[in-house]
Amino acid sequence: MMPTRTLLGIPNELLTPIFSYACADGGKTGATLSLVCREIRDICKSTGADITTAVLCGEKQLKRFLFMLRRRPYYARKVRSLFLYPTPQPLDDPTGDVRCKDNRKAVSYMLAILKTITAYHLVTLSININTGRLPHPLVPLVPFQFPSLRELSISGPLSEDSFQQSLIAPRLERLRIMDYDSVPPDFGEHLTRLFPRLTHLRIDTPSETGNSPALPRFLHAYCKLQRPSAEVPPSPPVPRAGHFAGLWGWPNLQLQLPATTVAEDLAVESASISTSRPRPKPVPPSLHRIVIAFRPSVLNAADGTVLYQRYASVHRRIYKKIASEQNFYTIAHREDEVDKRKKSMLIILPDSELYADPMNLNRRAFWIFSQDFKHWEERANGTGKGCWV
């Protein structure tokens, strides 16, 4: 009579990858698996197979996960994909917007989790570090060493110091930055220094920070790499109503703005020979895909009608000129599926500056959360392109 075979009769070397593959849903299967029996729970605790991916939203979940990690040996803290959000899912919370709360404890738990997990296993990370209170604590872009990190999505009050104090992620290929405060003037040089293998960059810029010339300068440098010796011709003069339009019988008074190029508008200096220490390249060498989008900011919700500003009006013109410059340098809008090294760029320009949104703040906060989670999930389990349209 053949002996009865059970799951526990399979060697742990075979069970561990099976469990890890099954637990790629953010933690639900891992939590259920640990309840099956003591033997399976011991396997999970000693290998980390049940925490291959983790979705942690809110202070309570973050705190529990951190304490669980600390009870395990270091080699059993193997998290491959991580989604960190400072508040419970907005649908469960009537106040909605993550930026309106005091999330400092939640953010401190996030940083503690990143410091506690095994650094060599983290591949995909999505983190929202909005503390909701001023002054914002300094959080580096990459606060700890993650040698295997390939994809990073970060949202929060990033500043110039966040880039300057960030550690290097040598294998990072895809970077998404959302809702930042500011980027450094030498933005591209920081990217080259921190992420030497960067291939994809997406920036969802909030409208209130749209006036900085750092990002347009970086996009101009990226376009010019296509044909460094070519110079974009000045755009034709743009008629604009003057300050005295409609006064003293001059209803049609127009001012002619001078014809300028993007480089002239941004005061970009021409390349020159320098004897000083060589600086990093203004654009990462491997970068071939850029997506620029604009996250609206709330202007007025007093009467129940929520008004949003799509992006800052001061640099509305410069982004349109960069889009024209992109056409001059023949940089595609879509990513080439055959030639992955071919440069492409997509600037998602809104049609108008202001618009009314029938969704209340809570529903909109949940929509933003669900989109960010969907993009992370697709990249974590390999089922889609995520935010890389």
mmCIF file of C-alpha atoms in Angstrom:
data_model
loop_
_atom_site.group_PDB
_atom_site.id
_atom_site.type_symbol
_atom_site.label_atom_id
_atom_site.label_comp_id
_atom_site.label_asym_id
_atom_site.label_seq_id
_atom_site.Cartn_x
_atom_site.Cartn_y
_atom_site.Cartn_z
ATOM 1 C CA MET A 1 0.000 0.000 0.000
ATOM 2 C CA MET A 2 1.373 3.360 -1.047
ATOM 3 C CA PRO A 3 2.019 5.747 1.839
ATOM 4 C CA THR A 4 -0.234 8.801 2.024
ATOM 5 C CA ARG A 5 1.480 11.893 0.654
ATOM 6 C CA THR A 6 0.768 15.300 2.135
ATOM 7 C CA LEU A 7 1.832 18.833 1.343
ATOM 8 C CA LEU A 8 4.164 18.833 4.310
ATOM 9 C CA GLY A 9 6.018 15.894 2.814
ATOM 10 C CA ILE A 10 7.394 18.184 0.104
ATOM 11 C CA PRO A 11 10.842 19.595 0.907
ATOM 12 C CA ASN A 12 10.903 23.199 2.101
ATOM 13 C CA GLU A 13 13.151 24.104 -0.833
ATOM 14 C CA LEU A 14 10.190 23.396 -3.146
ATOM 15 C CA LEU A 15 7.437 24.747 -0.899
ATOM 16 C CA THR A 16 9.069 28.135 -0.389
ATOM 17 C CA PRO A 17 8.945 29.310 -4.047
ATOM 18 C CA ILE A 18 5.403 27.932 -4.369
ATOM 19 C CA PHE A 19 4.248 29.891 -1.337
ATOM 20 C CA SER A 20 6.091 33.002 -2.516
ATOM 21 C CA TYR A 21 4.385 32.838 -5.908
ATOM 22 C CA ALA A 22 0.962 32.397 -4.269
ATOM 23 C CA CYS A 23 1.498 35.310 -1.880
ATOM 24 C CA ALA A 24 1.916 37.972 -4.569
ATOM 25 C CA ASP A 25 -1.426 39.669 -3.869
ATOM 26 C CA GLY A 26 -0.360 42.207 -1.275
ATOM 27 C CA GLY A 27 -0.545 40.019 1.827
ATOM 28 C CA LYS A 28 -4.053 38.509 1.847
ATOM 29 C CA THR A 29 -2.961 35.027 0.796
ATOM 30 C CA GLY A 30 0.058 35.188 3.086
ATOM 31 C CA ALA A 31 -2.115 35.959 6.105
ATOM 32 C CA THR A 32 -4.478 33.097 5.232
ATOM 33 C CA LEU A 33 -1.638 30.685 4.564
ATOM 34 C CA SER A 34 -0.155 31.243 8.005
ATOM 35 C CA LEU A 35 -3.454 30.145 9.575
ATOM 36 C CA VAL A 36 -3.563 26.729 7.872
ATOM 37 C CA CYS A 37 -1.388 24.913 10.381
ATOM 38 C CA ARG A 38 1.563 25.444 12.665
ATOM 39 C CA GLU A 39 4.016 23.725 10.328
ATOM 40 C CA ILE A 40 3.179 25.974 7.366
ATOM 41 C CA ARG A 41 3.292 29.023 9.617
ATOM 42 C CA ASP A 42 6.772 28.022 10.773
ATOM 43 C CA ILE A 43 7.890 27.685 7.144
ATOM 44 C CA CYS A 44 6.563 31.176 6.371
ATOM 45 C CA LYS A 45 8.161 32.709 9.451
ATOM 46 C CA SER A 46 11.538 31.169 8.692
ATOM 47 C CA THR A 47 11.610 31.991 4.964
ATOM 48 C CA GLY A 48 9.470 35.131 4.516
ATOM 49 C CA ALA A 49 7.417 33.456 1.787
ATOM 50 C CA ASP A 50 4.177 34.955 3.126
ATOM 51 C CA ILE A 51 5.345 38.583 2.835
ATOM 52 C CA THR A 52 6.626 38.541 -0.746
ATOM 53 C CA THR A 53 4.348 41.506 -1.440
ATOM 54 C CA ALA A 54 2.722 43.786 1.113
ATOM 55 C CA VAL A 55 0.104 46.538 0.938
ATOM 56 C CA LEU A 56 0.100 48.654 4.095
ATOM 57 C CA CYS A 57 -2.343 51.555 4.494
ATOM 58 C CA GLY A 58 -2.636 53.536 7.681
ATOM 59 C CA GLU A 59 -0.804 53.778 10.965
ATOM 60 C CA LYS A 60 -2.261 50.572 12.473
ATOM 61 C CA GLN A 61 -1.284 48.310 9.573
ATOM 62 C CA LEU A 62 2.160 49.874 9.336
ATOM 63 C CA LYS A 63 2.792 49.445 13.067
ATOM 64 C CA ARG A 64 1.635 45.802 13.124
ATOM 65 C CA PHE A 65 3.741 44.917 10.106
ATOM 66 C CA LEU A 66 6.821 46.561 11.634
ATOM 67 C CA PHE A 67 6.449 44.661 14.914
ATOM 68 C CA MET A 68 5.914 41.408 12.988
ATOM 69 C CA LEU A 69 9.115 41.993 11.026
ATOM 70 C CA ARG A 70 11.115 42.608 14.183
ATOM 71 C CA ARG A 71 10.002 39.255 15.613
ATOM 72 C CA ARG A 72 11.487 37.446 12.617
ATOM 73 C CA PRO A 73 15.141 36.772 11.847
ATOM 74 C CA TYR A 74 16.669 39.181 9.348
ATOM 75 C CA TYR A 75 16.860 36.608 6.540
ATOM 76 C CA ALA A 76 13.074 36.012 6.811
ATOM 77 C CA ARG A 77 12.137 39.651 6.105
ATOM 78 C CA LYS A 78 12.186 39.212 2.335
ATOM 79 C CA VAL A 79 9.741 41.711 0.837
ATOM 80 C CA ARG A 80 9.940 41.957 -2.936
ATOM 81 C CA SER A 81 7.147 44.476 -3.653
ATOM 82 C CA LEU A 82 5.884 47.063 -1.174
ATOM 83 C CA PHE A 83 3.020 49.590 -1.257
ATOM 84 C CA LEU A 84 3.046 52.087 1.639
ATOM 85 C CA TYR A 85 0.285 54.658 2.234
ATOM 86 C CA PRO A 86 0.019 56.859 5.358
ATOM 87 C CA THR A 87 -3.762 56.687 5.885
ATOM 88 C CA PRO A 88 -6.385 53.950 5.667
ATOM 89 C CA GLN A 89 -7.919 53.603 2.235
ATOM 90 C CA PRO A 90 -9.712 56.943 1.610
ATOM 91 C CA LEU A 91 -13.013 55.192 0.877
ATOM 92 C CA ASP A 92 -13.100 54.107 4.539
ATOM 93 C CA ASP A 93 -12.349 57.609 5.814
ATOM 94 C CA PRO A 94 -14.815 60.527 5.499
ATOM 95 C CA THR A 95 -12.085 63.189 5.616
ATOM 96 C CA GLY A 96 -10.433 61.793 2.547
ATOM 97 C CA ASP A 97 -7.409 63.774 1.444
ATOM 98 C CA VAL A 98 -4.108 62.422 2.764
ATOM 99 C CA ARG A 99 -2.621 65.920 2.745
ATOM 100 C CA CYS A 100 -5.122 67.161 5.369
ATOM 101 C CA LYS A 101 -4.025 64.870 8.212
ATOM 102 C CA ASP A 102 -1.202 64.480 10.658
ATOM 103 C CA ASN A 103 0.585 61.440 9.234
ATOM 104 C CA ARG A 104 3.961 61.918 10.877
ATOM 105 C CA LYS A 105 3.742 58.696 12.917
ATOM 106 C CA ALA A 106 2.677 56.711 9.870
ATOM 107 C CA VAL A 107 5.609 58.061 7.842
ATOM 108 C CA SER A 108 8.015 57.217 10.672
ATOM 109 C CA TYR A 109 6.700 53.628 10.637
ATOM 110 C CA MET A 110 7.235 53.502 6.864
ATOM 111 C CA LEU A 111 10.868 54.506 7.224
ATOM 112 C CA ALA A 112 11.324 51.987 10.045
ATOM 113 C CA ILE A 113 9.889 49.229 7.830
ATOM 114 C CA LEU A 114 12.254 50.130 4.992
ATOM 115 C CA LYS A 115 15.154 49.990 7.432
ATOM 116 C CA THR A 116 14.032 46.621 8.865
ATOM 117 C CA ILE A 117 13.382 44.531 5.724
ATOM 118 C CA THR A 118 16.206 42.717 3.968
ATOM 119 C CA ALA A 119 17.666 45.318 1.652
ATOM 120 C CA TYR A 120 18.719 42.950 -1.139
ATOM 121 C CA HIS A 121 15.219 41.656 -1.956
ATOM 122 C CA LEU A 122 13.167 44.828 -2.487
ATOM 123 C CA VAL A 123 12.464 45.306 -6.209
ATOM 124 C CA THR A 124 9.303 47.446 -6.446
ATOM 125 C CA LEU A 125 8.372 50.232 -4.023
ATOM 126 C CA SER A 126 5.477 52.692 -3.983
ATOM 127 C CA ILE A 127 5.464 55.083 -1.024
ATOM 128 C CA ASN A 128 3.451 58.167 -0.075
ATOM 129 C CA ILE A 129 5.274 60.309 2.491
ATOM 130 C CA ASN A 130 2.741 63.138 2.850
ATOM 131 C CA THR A 131 2.885 63.992 6.552
ATOM 132 C CA GLY A 132 0.013 66.457 6.323
ATOM 133 C CA ARG A 133 1.633 68.945 8.704
ATOM 134 C CA LEU A 134 4.234 71.695 8.445
ATOM 135 C CA PRO A 135 7.152 71.756 8.638
ATOM 136 C CA HIS A 136 7.668 68.607 6.577
ATOM 137 C CA PRO A 137 10.476 66.348 7.775
ATOM 138 C CA LEU A 138 13.296 65.724 5.342
ATOM 139 C CA VAL A 139 12.882 62.361 3.617
ATOM 140 C CA PRO A 140 15.587 61.422 1.090
ATOM 141 C CA LEU A 141 14.468 60.109 -2.274
ATOM 142 C CA VAL A 142 16.138 56.774 -1.423
ATOM 143 C CA PRO A 143 16.648 56.745 2.367
ATOM 144 C CA PHE A 144 18.382 53.333 2.613
ATOM 145 C CA GLN A 145 20.538 51.089 0.459
ATOM 146 C CA PHE A 146 18.445 48.884 -1.849
ATOM 147 C CA PRO A 147 20.841 47.220 -4.315
ATOM 148 C CA SER A 148 18.074 45.346 -6.187
ATOM 149 C CA LEU A 149 15.466 48.118 -6.403
ATOM 150 C CA ARG A 150 14.212 48.387 -9.994
ATOM 151 C CA GLU A 151 11.101 50.552 -9.718
ATOM 152 C CA LEU A 152 10.316 53.428 -7.345
ATOM 153 C CA SER A 153 7.154 55.520 -7.100
ATOM 154 C CA ILE A 154 7.270 58.243 -4.455
ATOM 155 C CA SER A 155 4.734 60.925 -3.545
ATOM 156 C CA GLY A 156 5.200 63.663 -1.001
ATOM 157 C CA PRO A 157 6.965 66.891 -0.037
ATOM 158 C CA LEU A 158 10.289 66.163 -1.723
ATOM 159 C CA SER A 159 12.689 69.094 -1.863
ATOM 160 C CA GLU A 160 16.176 69.793 -3.176
ATOM 161 C CA ASP A 161 17.665 68.291 0.004
ATOM 162 C CA SER A 162 15.747 65.064 -0.664
ATOM 163 C CA PHE A 163 17.852 64.615 -3.806
ATOM 164 C CA GLN A 164 21.118 65.794 -2.299
ATOM 165 C CA GLN A 165 20.894 63.426 0.682
ATOM 166 C CA SER A 166 19.517 60.455 -1.227
ATOM 167 C CA LEU A 167 21.487 57.237 -1.476
ATOM 168 C CA ILE A 168 22.328 55.670 -4.834
ATOM 169 C CA ALA A 169 20.065 52.973 -6.290
ATOM 170 C CA PRO A 170 22.426 51.321 -8.800
ATOM 171 C CA ARG A 171 19.796 49.135 -10.521
ATOM 172 C CA LEU A 172 16.803 51.461 -10.546
ATOM 173 C CA GLU A 173 15.240 51.592 -14.008
ATOM 174 C CA ARG A 174 11.854 53.258 -13.490
ATOM 175 C CA LEU A 175 11.207 56.318 -11.329
ATOM 176 C CA ARG A 176 7.925 58.123 -10.716
ATOM 177 C CA ILE A 177 7.769 61.332 -8.658
ATOM 178 C CA MET A 178 4.425 62.838 -7.564
ATOM 179 C CA ASP A 179 3.279 65.895 -5.589
ATOM 180 C CA TYR A 180 6.774 67.148 -4.797
ATOM 181 C CA ASP A 181 7.615 70.549 -3.312
ATOM 182 C CA SER A 182 10.600 71.334 -5.548
ATOM 183 C CA VAL A 183 13.321 69.729 -7.624
ATOM 184 C CA PRO A 184 16.946 70.924 -7.626
ATOM 185 C CA PRO A 185 18.177 73.239 -10.408
ATOM 186 C CA ASP A 186 20.567 70.488 -11.551
ATOM 187 C CA PHE A 187 17.768 67.922 -11.568
ATOM 188 C CA GLY A 188 19.178 65.833 -14.424
ATOM 189 C CA GLU A 189 22.640 65.636 -12.867
ATOM 190 C CA HIS A 190 21.131 64.283 -9.654
ATOM 191 C CA LEU A 191 19.250 61.624 -11.629
ATOM 192 C CA THR A 192 22.468 60.600 -13.386
ATOM 193 C CA ARG A 193 24.338 60.367 -10.089
ATOM 194 C CA LEU A 194 21.642 58.515 -8.153
ATOM 195 C CA PHE A 195 20.221 56.239 -10.856
ATOM 196 C CA PRO A 196 22.872 55.395 -13.471
ATOM 197 C CA ARG A 197 20.602 52.765 -15.114
ATOM 198 C CA LEU A 198 17.435 54.870 -15.260
ATOM 199 C CA THR A 199 15.397 54.153 -18.405
ATOM 200 C CA HIS A 200 11.907 55.473 -17.556
ATOM 201 C CA LEU A 201 10.936 58.675 -15.748
ATOM 202 C CA ARG A 202 7.441 59.918 -14.948
ATOM 203 C CA ILE A 203 6.721 63.149 -13.096
ATOM 204 C CA ASP A 204 3.221 64.088 -11.943
ATOM 205 C CA THR A 205 3.837 67.708 -11.066
ATOM 206 C CA PRO A 206 1.394 69.562 -8.821
ATOM 207 C CA SER A 207 0.176 72.839 -10.250
ATOM 208 C CA GLU A 208 1.487 74.929 -7.359
ATOM 209 C CA THR A 209 5.099 73.938 -8.141
ATOM 210 C CA GLY A 210 4.830 74.413 -11.890
ATOM 211 C CA ASN A 211 6.754 77.694 -11.950
ATOM 212 C CA SER A 212 10.225 76.222 -11.402
ATOM 213 C CA PRO A 213 12.421 76.225 -14.534
ATOM 214 C CA ALA A 214 14.338 73.109 -13.372
ATOM 215 C CA LEU A 215 12.021 70.571 -14.997
ATOM 216 C CA PRO A 216 11.643 72.451 -18.329
ATOM 217 C CA ARG A 217 15.441 72.789 -18.505
ATOM 218 C CA PHE A 218 15.810 69.057 -18.011
ATOM 219 C CA LEU A 219 13.257 68.324 -20.753
ATOM 220 C CA HIS A 220 15.058 70.733 -23.082
ATOM 221 C CA ALA A 221 18.366 68.919 -22.462
ATOM 222 C CA TYR A 222 16.664 65.577 -23.112
ATOM 223 C CA CYS A 223 15.251 66.774 -26.448
ATOM 224 C CA LYS A 224 18.547 68.296 -27.560
ATOM 225 C CA LEU A 225 20.371 64.974 -27.120
ATOM 226 C CA GLN A 226 18.618 63.789 -30.265
ATOM 227 C CA ARG A 227 20.510 66.330 -32.419
ATOM 228 C CA PRO A 228 22.987 68.302 -30.287
ATOM 229 C CA SER A 229 24.177 70.527 -33.139
ATOM 230 C CA ALA A 230 20.694 71.555 -34.309
ATOM 231 C CA GLU A 231 19.156 74.774 -33.029
ATOM 232 C CA VAL A 232 15.418 75.203 -32.744
ATOM 233 C CA PRO A 233 14.233 78.275 -34.674
ATOM 234 C CA PRO A 234 12.502 80.957 -32.587
ATOM 235 C CA SER A 235 8.765 80.676 -32.362
ATOM 236 C CA PRO A 236 6.738 83.440 -34.055
ATOM 237 C CA PRO A 237 5.791 86.469 -31.951
ATOM 238 C CA VAL A 238 2.767 85.907 -29.757
ATOM 239 C CA PRO A 239 0.205 88.735 -29.555
ATOM 240 C CA ARG A 240 -0.988 89.350 -26.025
ATOM 241 C CA ALA A 241 -3.347 91.944 -24.587
ATOM 242 C CA GLY A 242 -1.489 94.798 -22.902
ATOM 243 C CA HIS A 243 -2.125 96.327 -19.488
ATOM 244 C CA PHE A 244 -4.019 99.237 -21.068
ATOM 245 C CA ALA A 245 -6.312 97.125 -23.233
ATOM 246 C CA GLY A 246 -9.829 98.475 -23.020
ATOM 247 C CA LEU A 247 -8.754 101.823 -21.538
ATOM 248 C CA TRP A 248 -8.644 105.284 -23.097
ATOM 249 C CA GLY A 249 -10.303 104.058 -26.268
ATOM 250 C CA TRP A 250 -7.714 101.350 -27.038
ATOM 251 C CA PRO A 251 -9.806 98.183 -26.816
ATOM 252 C CA ASN A 252 -7.602 96.196 -29.195
ATOM 253 C CA LEU A 253 -4.169 97.141 -27.914
ATOM 254 C CA GLN A 254 -1.831 94.155 -28.346
ATOM 255 C CA LEU A 255 1.729 93.601 -27.190
ATOM 256 C CA GLN A 256 4.030 91.545 -29.389
ATOM 257 C CA LEU A 257 6.168 89.207 -27.309
ATOM 258 C CA PRO A 258 9.630 88.724 -28.830
ATOM 259 C CA ALA A 259 10.384 85.535 -30.723
ATOM 260 C CA THR A 260 12.434 83.264 -28.463
ATOM 261 C CA THR A 261 13.604 79.680 -28.232
ATOM 262 C CA VAL A 262 13.187 77.360 -25.265
ATOM 263 C CA ALA A 263 16.872 77.787 -24.445
ATOM 264 C CA GLU A 264 16.502 81.574 -24.392
ATOM 265 C CA ASP A 265 13.364 81.412 -22.265
ATOM 266 C CA LEU A 266 15.101 79.204 -19.708
ATOM 267 C CA ALA A 267 18.446 81.044 -19.867
ATOM 268 C CA VAL A 268 20.235 77.827 -20.800
ATOM 269 C CA GLU A 269 23.934 78.486 -21.306
ATOM 270 C CA SER A 270 25.778 76.953 -24.230
ATOM 271 C CA ALA A 271 28.249 74.182 -23.520
ATOM 272 C CA SER A 272 31.761 75.387 -22.818
ATOM 273 C CA ILE A 273 35.093 73.826 -21.925
ATOM 274 C CA SER A 274 35.657 73.840 -18.191
ATOM 275 C CA THR A 275 38.768 72.980 -16.235
ATOM 276 C CA SER A 276 36.813 72.314 -13.053
ATOM 277 C CA ARG A 277 35.932 68.853 -11.798
ATOM 278 C CA PRO A 278 33.695 67.032 -14.326
ATOM 279 C CA ARG A 279 30.021 67.040 -13.409
ATOM 280 C CA PRO A 280 27.465 64.273 -14.000
ATOM 281 C CA LYS A 281 25.685 64.298 -17.332
ATOM 282 C CA PRO A 282 22.543 66.474 -17.449
ATOM 283 C CA VAL A 283 20.499 63.466 -18.604
ATOM 284 C CA PRO A 284 20.983 59.820 -17.493
ATOM 285 C CA PRO A 285 22.629 57.953 -20.401
ATOM 286 C CA SER A 286 20.067 55.112 -20.482
ATOM 287 C CA LEU A 287 16.961 57.290 -20.170
ATOM 288 C CA HIS A 288 14.684 56.828 -23.179
ATOM 289 C CA ARG A 289 11.138 57.385 -21.890
ATOM 290 C CA ILE A 290 9.708 60.449 -20.115
ATOM 291 C CA VAL A 291 6.084 61.082 -19.143
ATOM 292 C CA ILE A 292 5.055 64.461 -17.718
ATOM 293 C CA ALA A 293 1.568 64.886 -16.264
ATOM 294 C CA PHE A 294 -0.059 67.528 -14.074
ATOM 295 C CA ARG A 295 -1.914 66.733 -10.865
ATOM 296 C CA PRO A 296 -4.550 69.389 -10.135
ATOM 297 C CA SER A 297 -4.678 71.240 -6.840
ATOM 298 C CA VAL A 298 -7.831 72.293 -5.019
ATOM 299 C CA LEU A 299 -8.600 76.014 -5.213
ATOM 300 C CA ASN A 300 -12.069 76.420 -3.727
ATOM 301 C CA ALA A 301 -14.512 73.955 -2.229
ATOM 302 C CA ALA A 302 -16.516 76.312 0.004
ATOM 303 C CA ASP A 303 -19.833 76.061 -1.850
ATOM 304 C CA GLY A 304 -19.620 72.338 -2.565
ATOM 305 C CA THR A 305 -18.293 72.883 -6.075
ATOM 306 C CA VAL A 306 -14.691 71.781 -6.136
ATOM 307 C CA LEU A 307 -12.472 73.864 -8.414
ATOM 308 C CA TYR A 308 -9.116 72.548 -9.526
ATOM 309 C CA GLN A 309 -6.154 74.261 -11.142
ATOM 310 C CA ARG A 310 -4.668 71.988 -13.758
ATOM 311 C CA TYR A 311 -1.222 73.561 -13.794
ATOM 312 C CA ALA A 312 0.497 76.867 -13.145
ATOM 313 C CA SER A 313 -0.196 79.534 -15.743
ATOM 314 C CA VAL A 314 3.294 81.078 -15.594
ATOM 315 C CA HIS A 315 4.911 78.124 -17.345
ATOM 316 C CA ARG A 316 1.934 77.098 -19.451
ATOM 317 C CA ARG A 317 3.666 78.639 -22.474
ATOM 318 C CA ILE A 318 7.048 77.013 -21.871
ATOM 319 C CA TYR A 319 5.607 73.485 -21.730
ATOM 320 C CA LYS A 320 3.810 74.061 -25.012
ATOM 321 C CA LYS A 321 7.070 75.271 -26.554
ATOM 322 C CA ILE A 322 8.889 72.186 -25.275
ATOM 323 C CA ALA A 323 6.214 70.048 -26.918
ATOM 324 C CA SER A 324 6.944 71.909 -30.174
ATOM 325 C CA GLU A 325 10.659 71.419 -29.617
ATOM 326 C CA GLN A 326 9.993 67.708 -29.237
ATOM 327 C CA ASN A 327 8.460 67.668 -32.717
ATOM 328 C CA PHE A 328 11.451 69.570 -34.140
ATOM 329 C CA TYR A 329 13.847 66.954 -32.784
ATOM 330 C CA THR A 330 11.532 64.146 -34.001
ATOM 331 C CA ILE A 331 11.161 62.535 -30.594
ATOM 332 C CA ALA A 332 8.228 60.121 -30.612
ATOM 333 C CA HIS A 333 5.290 60.434 -28.242
ATOM 334 C CA ARG A 334 4.843 56.676 -27.847
ATOM 335 C CA GLU A 335 7.442 54.231 -26.644
ATOM 336 C CA ASP A 336 8.849 52.064 -29.423
ATOM 337 C CA GLU A 337 8.000 48.436 -28.642
ATOM 338 C CA VAL A 338 10.715 47.149 -30.991
ATOM 339 C CA ASP A 339 13.632 49.494 -30.360
ATOM 340 C CA LYS A 340 13.592 50.018 -26.593
ATOM 341 C CA ARG A 341 16.497 52.466 -26.779
ATOM 342 C CA LYS A 342 14.687 54.932 -29.029
ATOM 343 C CA LYS A 343 13.878 58.133 -27.143
ATOM 344 C CA SER A 344 10.261 59.096 -26.541
ATOM 345 C CA MET A 345 8.473 61.703 -24.448
ATOM 346 C CA LEU A 346 4.846 62.394 -23.609
ATOM 347 C CA ILE A 347 3.730 65.702 -22.091
ATOM 348 C CA ILE A 348 0.077 65.487 -21.082
ATOM 349 C CA LEU A 349 -1.028 69.110 -21.418
ATOM 350 C CA PRO A 350 -4.478 69.994 -20.033
ATOM 351 C CA ASP A 351 -6.858 71.962 -22.217
ATOM 352 C CA SER A 352 -7.803 74.619 -19.678
ATOM 353 C CA GLU A 353 -6.447 76.101 -16.480
ATOM 354 C CA LEU A 354 -9.522 75.745 -14.281
ATOM 355 C CA TYR A 355 -12.286 73.180 -14.160
ATOM 356 C CA ALA A 356 -15.036 72.101 -11.795
ATOM 357 C CA ASP A 357 -15.118 68.532 -10.528
ATOM 358 C CA PRO A 358 -18.422 67.039 -9.325
ATOM 359 C CA MET A 359 -16.549 64.549 -7.133
ATOM 360 C CA ASN A 360 -16.158 65.511 -3.487
ATOM 361 C CA LEU A 361 -12.723 65.455 -1.878
ATOM 362 C CA ASN A 362 -13.178 61.987 -0.413
ATOM 363 C CA ARG A 363 -14.176 60.398 -3.714
ATOM 364 C CA ARG A 364 -11.335 62.125 -5.532
ATOM 365 C CA ALA A 365 -8.826 61.041 -2.864
ATOM 366 C CA PHE A 366 -9.999 57.458 -3.301
ATOM 367 C CA TRP A 367 -9.717 57.761 -7.086
ATOM 368 C CA ILE A 368 -6.094 58.953 -6.800
ATOM 369 C CA PHE A 369 -5.325 56.205 -4.279
ATOM 370 C CA SER A 370 -6.901 53.485 -6.434
ATOM 371 C CA GLN A 371 -4.986 54.655 -9.513
ATOM 372 C CA ASP A 372 -1.664 54.633 -7.651
ATOM 373 C CA PHE A 373 -2.424 51.191 -6.233
ATOM 374 C CA LYS A 374 -3.471 49.833 -9.624
ATOM 375 C CA HIS A 375 -0.244 51.071 -11.223
ATOM 376 C CA TRP A 376 1.857 49.496 -8.451
ATOM 377 C CA GLU A 377 -0.039 46.199 -8.618
ATOM 378 C CA GLU A 378 0.385 45.877 -12.390
ATOM 379 C CA ARG A 379 4.123 46.444 -12.101
ATOM 380 C CA ALA A 380 4.474 44.204 -9.033
ATOM 381 C CA ASN A 381 2.826 41.158 -10.611
ATOM 382 C CA GLY A 382 3.801 41.889 -14.221
ATOM 383 C CA THR A 383 0.257 42.128 -15.593
ATOM 384 C CA GLY A 384 0.438 45.594 -17.163
ATOM 385 C CA LYS A 385 2.371 48.765 -17.936
ATOM 386 C CA GLY A 386 1.198 50.623 -14.852
ATOM 387 C CA CYS A 387 1.626 54.388 -15.196
ATOM 388 C CA TRP A 388 3.940 54.005 -18.210
ATOM 389 C CA VAL A 389 1.475 54.932 -20.939
#
